Amino acid sequence: MLKNIILMGPPGAGKGTLAKQLKVAHHLVHISTGDMFREAIKAETPLGKLAQSYIAKGHLVPDDVTIGIVRDRLSQEDCANGFLLDGFPRTLVQAEALDKLAVEIHRPIDVVVNLDCDEKELIRRISGRRVCKNCGTPYHINTMKSKIEGICDVCGGPLFQRPDDNEEALKVRLGHYNHDTKPLLDYYKAKGLLVNFNSLVGSEDLFDEVSLFLKSK
Ligand code: ADP
Ligand code: ZN
């Protein structure tokens, strides 16, 4: 089974949803840089204050800061049994830093799972997205409703709309994806690590397909 995994794809492709399913099914550590930043913002730490100024506008948090938090997390003991990197790397500088780090800590990347999705659908998903304030589980107001409106199925926490899920910030985020992150697909393709999945099939089918693939190797 492939266990050291990078999840890639544009905002709204379903990385977070898939990561939460894979984490439970295969006992992997979920490392979401977006979640880590949102926790720091909630706790009002210096990192949170810095991150917020970028995230609110849809910009990327600077590489040195982002690489630092991933380095700390990935070096921890619990990542020895496998990890899912969700939302990292997003730039070539981050990808190169991860390569070095992976060698240093003897945790080589096994596979890059890329989720394909067209832009129209991304906009539909993100504009209807609601997220649990406590545990980060994502929902959609039409297609992935919680059982009770406004309440998280997993933990009972309140659902809210992320402040960066507005039209203006989303345009900036898609711009960064196309300009900074998409080139990484060629980078990982050249290393023979890239596998593409169509995320339009829906979250259950996508989970089955990716799970089967990871287990088959
Ligand atoms: P999504 O994939 O829906 O855009 P994330 O939760 O992964 O959302 O990230 C939210 C925001 O956090 C990003 O728009 C960016 O500002 C910041 N961020 C997350 N990961 C990174 C990263 N690897 N490098 C720089 N900024 C990041
Ligand atoms: Zn919750």
Short mmCIF file of C-alpha atoms and ligand atoms in Angstrom, two decimals:
data_model
loop_
_atom_site.label_atom_id
_atom_site.label_comp_id
_atom_site.label_asym_id
_atom_site.label_seq_id
_atom_site.Cartn_x
_atom_site.Cartn_y
_atom_site.Cartn_z
CA MET A 1 0.00 0.00 0.00
CA LEU A 2 1.18 3.50 -0.87
CA LYS A 3 1.22 5.47 2.38
CA ASN A 4 3.19 8.68 1.97
CA ILE A 5 0.81 10.69 -0.16
CA ILE A 6 0.53 14.20 -1.61
CA LEU A 7 -3.00 15.30 -2.55
CA MET A 8 -3.08 17.94 -5.26
CA GLY A 9 -5.84 19.80 -7.06
CA PRO A 10 -7.40 23.24 -7.31
CA PRO A 11 -9.41 24.76 -4.44
CA GLY A 12 -12.78 23.00 -4.34
CA ALA A 13 -11.59 19.81 -6.05
CA GLY A 14 -12.30 17.83 -2.89
CA LYS A 15 -8.87 17.36 -1.31
CA GLY A 16 -10.13 17.96 2.22
CA THR A 17 -13.13 15.65 1.88
CA LEU A 18 -11.03 12.85 0.38
CA ALA A 19 -8.28 13.31 2.96
CA LYS A 20 -10.73 12.90 5.83
CA GLN A 21 -12.07 9.64 4.31
CA LEU A 22 -8.61 8.20 3.55
CA LYS A 23 -7.30 9.15 6.96
CA VAL A 24 -9.96 7.08 8.74
CA ALA A 25 -9.86 4.13 6.31
CA HIS A 26 -6.08 3.75 6.19
CA HIS A 27 -4.90 5.26 9.51
CA LEU A 28 -2.89 8.02 7.93
CA VAL A 29 -1.93 11.34 9.48
CA HIS A 30 -3.74 14.23 7.74
CA ILE A 31 -1.51 17.27 7.31
CA SER A 32 -3.55 20.18 5.95
CA THR A 33 -1.63 23.45 5.84
CA GLY A 34 -4.95 25.31 5.39
CA ASP A 35 -6.35 23.70 8.59
CA MET A 36 -3.11 24.44 10.46
CA PHE A 37 -3.30 28.09 9.46
CA ARG A 38 -6.99 28.32 10.40
CA GLU A 39 -6.23 26.84 13.83
CA ALA A 40 -3.46 29.39 14.35
CA ILE A 41 -5.85 32.17 13.31
CA LYS A 42 -8.45 30.94 15.81
CA ALA A 43 -5.84 30.80 18.58
CA GLU A 44 -4.60 34.28 17.60
CA THR A 45 -0.95 33.22 17.59
CA PRO A 46 1.71 35.28 15.76
CA LEU A 47 1.63 32.68 12.97
CA GLY A 48 -2.16 33.07 12.79
CA LYS A 49 -1.96 36.85 12.53
CA LEU A 50 0.58 36.65 9.74
CA ALA A 51 -1.30 33.92 7.85
CA GLN A 52 -4.62 35.73 8.06
CA SER A 53 -3.33 38.76 6.20
CA TYR A 54 -2.60 36.56 3.18
CA ILE A 55 -5.43 34.03 3.41
CA ALA A 56 -8.23 36.59 3.65
CA LYS A 57 -7.27 37.99 0.24
CA GLY A 58 -6.69 34.58 -1.34
CA HIS A 59 -2.90 34.93 -1.50
CA LEU A 60 -0.39 32.26 -0.58
CA VAL A 61 1.32 32.39 2.80
CA PRO A 62 5.10 32.93 2.26
CA ASP A 63 7.10 29.79 1.48
CA ASP A 64 9.51 29.97 4.42
CA VAL A 65 6.65 30.11 6.94
CA THR A 66 4.71 27.31 5.26
CA ILE A 67 7.74 25.06 4.82
CA GLY A 68 8.58 25.59 8.51
CA ILE A 69 5.24 24.33 9.81
CA VAL A 70 5.27 21.30 7.49
CA ARG A 71 8.84 20.45 8.50
CA ASP A 72 7.83 20.43 12.19
CA ARG A 73 4.70 18.36 11.61
CA LEU A 74 6.15 15.81 9.19
CA SER A 75 9.11 15.14 11.49
CA GLN A 76 6.83 13.95 14.28
CA GLU A 77 6.73 10.30 15.29
CA ASP A 78 3.11 9.61 14.23
CA CYS A 79 3.91 10.29 10.55
CA ALA A 80 6.07 7.14 10.40
CA ASN A 81 3.03 5.02 9.43
CA GLY A 82 2.00 7.23 6.52
CA PHE A 83 0.71 10.73 5.89
CA LEU A 84 -1.52 12.73 3.58
CA LEU A 85 -0.21 16.13 2.60
CA ASP A 86 -3.28 18.21 1.72
CA GLY A 87 -2.60 21.67 0.27
CA PHE A 88 1.18 21.33 0.36
CA PRO A 89 3.29 21.83 -1.71
CA ARG A 90 1.73 24.70 -3.65
CA THR A 91 4.86 26.23 -5.16
CA LEU A 92 8.04 24.91 -6.77
CA VAL A 93 10.09 26.24 -3.84
CA GLN A 94 7.88 24.21 -1.45
CA ALA A 95 8.17 21.08 -3.62
CA GLU A 96 11.96 21.31 -3.69
CA ALA A 97 12.10 21.88 0.06
CA LEU A 98 9.87 18.84 0.58
CA ASP A 99 12.19 16.69 -1.54
CA LYS A 100 15.11 17.62 0.69
CA LEU A 101 13.12 17.14 3.88
CA ALA A 102 11.82 13.74 2.76
CA VAL A 103 15.40 12.51 2.31
CA GLU A 104 16.50 14.02 5.63
CA ILE A 105 13.78 12.31 7.67
CA HIS A 106 13.65 9.11 5.56
CA ARG A 107 9.99 9.55 4.59
CA PRO A 108 9.97 9.39 0.78
CA ILE A 109 6.85 10.48 -1.13
CA ASP A 110 5.19 7.38 -2.64
CA VAL A 111 2.58 9.02 -4.85
CA VAL A 112 0.96 12.31 -5.88
CA VAL A 113 -2.82 11.94 -6.20
CA ASN A 114 -4.12 14.74 -8.41
CA LEU A 115 -7.82 15.62 -8.49
CA ASP A 116 -9.04 17.03 -11.82
CA CYS A 117 -12.04 19.34 -11.85
CA ASP A 118 -13.27 22.01 -14.25
CA GLU A 119 -13.39 25.63 -13.16
CA LYS A 120 -17.18 26.05 -13.38
CA GLU A 121 -17.70 23.18 -10.93
CA LEU A 122 -15.00 24.52 -8.57
CA ILE A 123 -16.82 27.84 -8.37
CA ARG A 124 -20.15 26.07 -7.73
CA ARG A 125 -18.63 23.94 -4.97
CA ILE A 126 -16.79 26.74 -3.21
CA SER A 127 -19.62 29.25 -3.30
CA GLY A 128 -21.93 26.69 -1.60
CA ARG A 129 -19.33 25.31 0.78
CA ARG A 130 -19.90 25.34 4.54
CA VAL A 131 -17.29 24.12 7.01
CA CYS A 132 -17.49 22.95 10.63
CA LYS A 133 -15.97 25.52 12.94
CA ASN A 134 -14.71 22.80 15.32
CA CYS A 135 -13.43 19.95 13.16
CA GLY A 136 -13.20 21.41 9.64
CA THR A 137 -15.48 18.83 7.97
CA PRO A 138 -16.74 20.34 4.70
CA TYR A 139 -20.38 20.37 3.50
CA HIS A 140 -22.29 21.88 0.55
CA ILE A 141 -25.60 23.70 0.92
CA ASN A 142 -27.17 21.70 -1.97
CA THR A 143 -25.16 18.57 -2.68
CA MET A 144 -23.51 17.60 0.64
CA LYS A 145 -25.95 18.72 3.30
CA SER A 146 -25.49 17.99 6.99
CA LYS A 147 -28.31 15.98 8.60
CA ILE A 148 -29.40 18.99 10.66
CA GLU A 149 -29.02 22.35 8.93
CA GLY A 150 -26.07 24.34 10.21
CA ILE A 151 -24.79 21.54 12.48
CA CYS A 152 -21.83 19.22 11.85
CA ASP A 153 -22.71 15.49 11.56
CA VAL A 154 -19.33 14.48 12.99
CA CYS A 155 -19.00 16.65 16.10
CA GLY A 156 -22.13 18.78 16.47
CA GLY A 157 -20.18 21.99 15.87
CA PRO A 158 -21.61 25.01 14.02
CA LEU A 159 -21.16 25.29 10.24
CA PHE A 160 -19.94 28.53 8.71
CA GLN A 161 -18.75 29.95 5.41
CA ARG A 162 -14.99 30.43 5.23
CA PRO A 163 -14.21 34.15 4.82
CA ASP A 164 -11.94 33.34 1.84
CA ASP A 165 -14.78 31.46 0.08
CA ASN A 166 -16.04 34.69 -1.50
CA GLU A 167 -15.97 35.48 -5.20
CA GLU A 168 -13.09 37.94 -5.07
CA ALA A 169 -10.70 35.83 -2.97
CA LEU A 170 -11.61 32.75 -4.99
CA LYS A 171 -10.52 34.46 -8.22
CA VAL A 172 -7.14 35.21 -6.62
CA ARG A 173 -6.86 31.62 -5.30
CA LEU A 174 -7.59 30.15 -8.74
CA GLY A 175 -5.00 32.52 -10.22
CA HIS A 176 -2.37 31.25 -7.75
CA TYR A 177 -3.37 27.68 -8.48
CA ASN A 178 -2.93 28.11 -12.23
CA HIS A 179 0.27 30.14 -11.97
CA ASP A 180 2.11 28.64 -8.96
CA THR A 181 0.71 25.17 -8.27
CA LYS A 182 -0.32 23.66 -11.61
CA PRO A 183 3.30 23.56 -12.86
CA LEU A 184 4.00 21.06 -10.04
CA LEU A 185 2.01 18.46 -11.97
CA ASP A 186 4.80 18.34 -14.57
CA TYR A 187 7.38 18.29 -11.80
CA TYR A 188 5.86 15.15 -10.25
CA LYS A 189 5.01 13.60 -13.60
CA ALA A 190 8.70 13.75 -14.50
CA LYS A 191 9.47 11.87 -11.26
CA GLY A 192 6.90 9.19 -12.18
CA LEU A 193 4.80 9.95 -9.08
CA LEU A 194 1.70 11.56 -10.59
CA VAL A 195 -1.67 9.77 -10.81
CA ASN A 196 -4.78 11.63 -12.03
CA PHE A 197 -8.36 11.11 -10.82
CA ASN A 198 -11.51 12.82 -12.06
CA SER A 199 -13.17 14.44 -9.04
CA LEU A 200 -16.45 15.02 -10.90
CA VAL A 201 -17.50 11.41 -10.10
CA GLY A 202 -18.57 12.44 -6.59
CA SER A 203 -16.94 11.98 -3.20
CA GLU A 204 -17.93 8.34 -2.51
CA ASP A 205 -16.81 7.00 -5.91
CA LEU A 206 -13.67 9.08 -5.79
CA PHE A 207 -12.79 7.65 -2.37
CA ASP A 208 -13.35 4.07 -3.66
CA GLU A 209 -11.21 4.63 -6.74
CA VAL A 210 -8.32 6.25 -4.88
CA SER A 211 -8.47 3.67 -2.06
CA LEU A 212 -8.38 0.76 -4.50
CA PHE A 213 -5.45 2.29 -6.31
CA LEU A 214 -3.41 2.92 -3.13
CA LYS A 215 -4.04 -0.63 -1.90
CA SER A 216 -3.14 -2.20 -5.26
CA LYS A 217 0.45 -0.95 -5.05
P1 ADP B 1 -8.38 25.43 -0.60
O1 ADP B 1 -7.66 24.23 -1.14
O2 ADP B 1 -9.83 25.26 -0.49
O3 ADP B 1 -8.02 26.69 -1.32
P2 ADP B 1 -6.81 25.37 1.93
O4 ADP B 1 -7.54 25.15 3.19
O5 ADP B 1 -5.90 24.30 1.44
O6 ADP B 1 -7.93 25.75 0.87
O7 ADP B 1 -5.94 26.72 2.04
C1 ADP B 1 -6.52 27.93 2.44
C2 ADP B 1 -5.51 29.07 2.30
O8 ADP B 1 -4.39 28.82 3.17
C3 ADP B 1 -4.90 29.21 0.91
O9 ADP B 1 -5.71 29.99 0.06
C4 ADP B 1 -3.58 29.92 1.25
O10 ADP B 1 -3.80 31.29 1.52
C5 ADP B 1 -3.18 29.25 2.55
N1 ADP B 1 -2.32 28.07 2.30
C6 ADP B 1 -2.66 26.77 2.51
N2 ADP B 1 -1.66 25.94 2.14
C7 ADP B 1 -0.66 26.74 1.67
C8 ADP B 1 0.63 26.51 1.11
N3 ADP B 1 1.12 25.26 0.95
N4 ADP B 1 1.38 27.59 0.75
C9 ADP B 1 0.91 28.83 0.90
N5 ADP B 1 -0.29 29.13 1.39
C10 ADP B 1 -1.09 28.11 1.78
ZN ZN B 2 -17.42 19.08 13.16
#
